[in-house]
Amino acid sequence: MEEFNICNFEVDHIIPKSKGGGDYYENYPLLCGNGNRVKGDRPTEYLRIKIKTRDSFR
């Protein structure tokens, strides 16, 4: 299992600002840097699907 270092986390937006999401507490999840880059400006559900798909091949 991968260890997480709090210094590697980034604040993201559940609903991306480019898709109408706002700057408010409920829209700010923490993601690891790699997850944030994979997600890009897509909804958080995109990243969940990518992780589930990746894990099914392990």
mmCIF file of N, CA and C in Angstrom:
data_model
loop_
_atom_site.group_PDB
_atom_site.id
_atom_site.type_symbol
_atom_site.label_atom_id
_atom_site.label_comp_id
_atom_site.label_asym_id
_atom_site.label_seq_id
_atom_site.Cartn_x
_atom_site.Cartn_y
_atom_site.Cartn_z
ATOM 1 N N MET A 1 0.844 -1.179 0.000
ATOM 2 C CA MET A 1 0.000 0.000 0.000
ATOM 3 C C MET A 1 0.890 1.244 0.000
ATOM 4 N N GLU A 2 0.495 2.217 -0.774
ATOM 5 C CA GLU A 2 1.250 3.464 -0.892
ATOM 6 C C GLU A 2 1.063 4.321 0.354
ATOM 7 N N GLU A 3 2.157 4.877 0.863
ATOM 8 C CA GLU A 3 2.075 5.801 1.995
ATOM 9 C C GLU A 3 1.790 7.196 1.490
ATOM 10 N N PHE A 4 1.012 7.934 2.260
ATOM 11 C CA PHE A 4 0.692 9.301 1.893
ATOM 12 C C PHE A 4 1.386 10.259 2.834
ATOM 13 N N ASN A 5 2.002 11.256 2.258
ATOM 14 C CA ASN A 5 2.640 12.327 3.004
ATOM 15 C C ASN A 5 1.765 13.558 2.838
ATOM 16 N N ILE A 6 1.329 14.151 3.935
ATOM 17 C CA ILE A 6 0.414 15.292 3.861
ATOM 18 C C ILE A 6 0.993 16.417 3.007
ATOM 19 N N CYS A 7 2.297 16.513 2.908
ATOM 20 C CA CYS A 7 2.922 17.563 2.096
ATOM 21 C C CYS A 7 2.681 17.345 0.602
ATOM 22 N N ASN A 8 2.307 16.128 0.217
ATOM 23 C CA ASN A 8 2.075 15.828 -1.194
ATOM 24 C C ASN A 8 0.633 16.058 -1.630
ATOM 25 N N PHE A 9 -0.223 16.482 -0.703
ATOM 26 C CA PHE A 9 -1.620 16.711 -1.052
ATOM 27 C C PHE A 9 -1.817 18.096 -1.635
ATOM 28 N N GLU A 10 -2.811 18.206 -2.506
ATOM 29 C CA GLU A 10 -3.152 19.480 -3.141
ATOM 30 C C GLU A 10 -4.648 19.711 -2.975
ATOM 31 N N VAL A 11 -5.038 20.960 -2.854
ATOM 32 C CA VAL A 11 -6.457 21.310 -2.798
ATOM 33 C C VAL A 11 -6.984 21.334 -4.225
ATOM 34 N N ASP A 12 -8.114 20.709 -4.422
ATOM 35 C CA ASP A 12 -8.725 20.631 -5.746
ATOM 36 C C ASP A 12 -10.138 21.183 -5.654
ATOM 37 N N HIS A 13 -10.900 21.059 -6.707
ATOM 38 C CA HIS A 13 -12.314 21.428 -6.726
ATOM 39 C C HIS A 13 -13.116 20.194 -7.130
ATOM 40 N N ILE A 14 -14.132 19.828 -6.351
ATOM 41 C CA ILE A 14 -14.999 18.710 -6.719
ATOM 42 C C ILE A 14 -15.669 19.022 -8.052
ATOM 43 N N ILE A 15 -16.282 20.190 -8.127
ATOM 44 C CA ILE A 15 -16.818 20.689 -9.395
ATOM 45 C C ILE A 15 -15.818 21.731 -9.882
ATOM 46 N N PRO A 16 -15.108 21.443 -10.969
ATOM 47 C CA PRO A 16 -14.066 22.357 -11.439
ATOM 48 C C PRO A 16 -14.594 23.775 -11.662
ATOM 49 N N LYS A 17 -13.749 24.750 -11.383
ATOM 50 C CA LYS A 17 -14.134 26.144 -11.611
ATOM 51 C C LYS A 17 -14.506 26.366 -13.069
ATOM 52 N N SER A 18 -13.815 25.678 -13.972
ATOM 53 C CA SER A 18 -14.111 25.833 -15.401
ATOM 54 C C SER A 18 -15.486 25.280 -15.771
ATOM 55 N N LYS A 19 -16.071 24.473 -14.870
ATOM 56 C CA LYS A 19 -17.400 23.896 -15.102
ATOM 57 C C LYS A 19 -18.447 24.531 -14.185
ATOM 58 N N GLY A 20 -18.113 25.682 -13.584
ATOM 59 C CA GLY A 20 -19.080 26.401 -12.753
ATOM 60 C C GLY A 20 -18.944 26.178 -11.266
ATOM 61 N N GLY A 21 -17.966 25.387 -10.833
ATOM 62 C CA GLY A 21 -17.760 25.163 -9.404
ATOM 63 C C GLY A 21 -17.211 26.408 -8.734
ATOM 64 N N GLY A 22 -17.530 26.573 -7.478
ATOM 65 C CA GLY A 22 -17.112 27.773 -6.768
ATOM 66 C C GLY A 22 -15.991 27.526 -5.779
ATOM 67 N N ASP A 23 -15.524 28.620 -5.208
ATOM 68 C CA ASP A 23 -14.486 28.575 -4.175
ATOM 69 C C ASP A 23 -15.162 28.570 -2.808
ATOM 70 N N TYR A 24 -15.559 27.394 -2.357
ATOM 71 C CA TYR A 24 -16.152 27.258 -1.036
ATOM 72 C C TYR A 24 -15.719 25.919 -0.451
ATOM 73 N N TYR A 25 -15.729 25.852 0.865
ATOM 74 C CA TYR A 25 -15.179 24.727 1.614
ATOM 75 C C TYR A 25 -15.678 23.372 1.108
ATOM 76 N N GLU A 26 -16.966 23.248 0.863
ATOM 77 C CA GLU A 26 -17.535 21.962 0.456
ATOM 78 C C GLU A 26 -17.071 21.517 -0.929
ATOM 79 N N ASN A 27 -16.467 22.400 -1.687
ATOM 80 C CA ASN A 27 -16.002 22.075 -3.035
ATOM 81 C C ASN A 27 -14.487 21.847 -3.069
ATOM 82 N N TYR A 28 -13.853 21.735 -1.898
ATOM 83 C CA TYR A 28 -12.394 21.590 -1.811
ATOM 84 C C TYR A 28 -11.979 20.232 -1.245
ATOM 85 N N PRO A 29 -11.786 19.216 -2.064
ATOM 86 C CA PRO A 29 -11.209 17.976 -1.543
ATOM 87 C C PRO A 29 -9.681 18.061 -1.582
ATOM 88 N N LEU A 30 -9.036 17.204 -0.824
ATOM 89 C CA LEU A 30 -7.585 17.058 -0.922
ATOM 90 C C LEU A 30 -7.296 15.866 -1.822
ATOM 91 N N LEU A 31 -6.393 16.050 -2.750
ATOM 92 C CA LEU A 31 -5.962 14.966 -3.635
ATOM 93 C C LEU A 31 -4.447 14.887 -3.612
ATOM 94 N N CYS A 32 -3.918 13.691 -3.844
ATOM 95 C CA CYS A 32 -2.477 13.607 -4.045
ATOM 96 C C CYS A 32 -2.171 14.313 -5.368
ATOM 97 N N GLY A 33 -0.954 14.756 -5.521
ATOM 98 C CA GLY A 33 -0.570 15.498 -6.719
ATOM 99 C C GLY A 33 -0.837 14.736 -8.000
ATOM 100 N N ASN A 34 -0.500 13.436 -8.010
ATOM 101 C CA ASN A 34 -0.729 12.637 -9.223
ATOM 102 C C ASN A 34 -2.213 12.537 -9.546
ATOM 103 N N GLY A 35 -3.026 12.306 -8.533
ATOM 104 C CA GLY A 35 -4.468 12.221 -8.750
ATOM 105 C C GLY A 35 -5.035 13.522 -9.282
ATOM 106 N N ASN A 36 -4.536 14.630 -8.762
ATOM 107 C CA ASN A 36 -4.997 15.940 -9.209
ATOM 108 C C ASN A 36 -4.645 16.169 -10.676
ATOM 109 N N ARG A 37 -3.468 15.733 -11.091
ATOM 110 C CA ARG A 37 -3.066 15.908 -12.487
ATOM 111 C C ARG A 37 -3.871 14.991 -13.416
ATOM 112 N N VAL A 38 -4.147 13.776 -12.972
ATOM 113 C CA VAL A 38 -4.960 12.857 -13.783
ATOM 114 C C VAL A 38 -6.373 13.412 -13.930
ATOM 115 N N LYS A 39 -6.929 13.912 -12.845
ATOM 116 C CA LYS A 39 -8.293 14.447 -12.860
ATOM 117 C C LYS A 39 -8.399 15.676 -13.740
ATOM 118 N N GLY A 40 -7.415 16.555 -13.673
ATOM 119 C CA GLY A 40 -7.454 17.776 -14.471
ATOM 120 C C GLY A 40 -8.688 18.601 -14.168
ATOM 121 N N ASP A 41 -9.377 19.058 -15.199
ATOM 122 C CA ASP A 41 -10.573 19.878 -14.981
ATOM 123 C C ASP A 41 -11.855 19.055 -15.120
ATOM 124 N N ARG A 42 -11.707 17.744 -14.931
ATOM 125 C CA ARG A 42 -12.878 16.865 -15.009
ATOM 126 C C ARG A 42 -13.484 16.694 -13.614
ATOM 127 N N PRO A 43 -14.731 16.247 -13.541
ATOM 128 C CA PRO A 43 -15.363 16.022 -12.233
ATOM 129 C C PRO A 43 -14.640 14.932 -11.444
ATOM 130 N N THR A 44 -14.776 14.960 -10.130
ATOM 131 C CA THR A 44 -14.126 13.990 -9.251
ATOM 132 C C THR A 44 -14.504 12.558 -9.625
ATOM 133 N N GLU A 45 -15.716 12.340 -10.095
ATOM 134 C CA GLU A 45 -16.161 10.997 -10.481
ATOM 135 C C GLU A 45 -15.245 10.390 -11.547
ATOM 136 N N TYR A 46 -14.674 11.203 -12.418
ATOM 137 C CA TYR A 46 -13.733 10.721 -13.435
ATOM 138 C C TYR A 46 -12.544 10.032 -12.766
ATOM 139 N N LEU A 47 -11.998 10.655 -11.729
ATOM 140 C CA LEU A 47 -10.846 10.080 -11.029
ATOM 141 C C LEU A 47 -11.242 8.797 -10.312
ATOM 142 N N ARG A 48 -12.415 8.767 -9.704
ATOM 143 C CA ARG A 48 -12.876 7.546 -9.031
ATOM 144 C C ARG A 48 -12.936 6.376 -10.013
ATOM 145 N N ILE A 49 -13.458 6.623 -11.196
ATOM 146 C CA ILE A 49 -13.557 5.571 -12.215
ATOM 147 C C ILE A 49 -12.169 5.125 -12.657
ATOM 148 N N LYS A 50 -11.258 6.071 -12.867
ATOM 149 C CA LYS A 50 -9.883 5.725 -13.269
ATOM 150 C C LYS A 50 -9.221 4.845 -12.212
ATOM 151 N N ILE A 51 -9.405 5.177 -10.936
ATOM 152 C CA ILE A 51 -8.786 4.401 -9.855
ATOM 153 C C ILE A 51 -9.395 3.002 -9.802
ATOM 154 N N LYS A 52 -10.711 2.895 -9.891
ATOM 155 C CA LYS A 52 -11.363 1.579 -9.868
ATOM 156 C C LYS A 52 -10.904 0.725 -11.038
ATOM 157 N N THR A 53 -10.801 1.321 -12.216
ATOM 158 C CA THR A 53 -10.352 0.597 -13.402
ATOM 159 C C THR A 53 -8.918 0.124 -13.225
ATOM 160 N N ARG A 54 -8.061 0.999 -12.727
ATOM 161 C CA ARG A 54 -6.657 0.644 -12.501
ATOM 162 C C ARG A 54 -6.547 -0.491 -11.497
ATOM 163 N N ASP A 55 -7.300 -0.389 -10.391
ATOM 164 C CA ASP A 55 -7.225 -1.403 -9.346
ATOM 165 C C ASP A 55 -7.747 -2.754 -9.810
ATOM 166 N N SER A 56 -8.661 -2.777 -10.763
ATOM 167 C CA SER A 56 -9.206 -4.048 -11.234
ATOM 168 C C SER A 56 -8.185 -4.834 -12.052
ATOM 169 N N PHE A 57 -7.123 -4.173 -12.513
ATOM 170 C CA PHE A 57 -6.086 -4.845 -13.297
ATOM 171 C C PHE A 57 -4.887 -5.257 -12.457
ATOM 172 N N ARG A 58 -4.925 -5.029 -11.168
ATOM 173 C CA ARG A 58 -3.796 -5.395 -10.287
ATOM 174 C C ARG A 58 -3.923 -6.795 -9.787
#
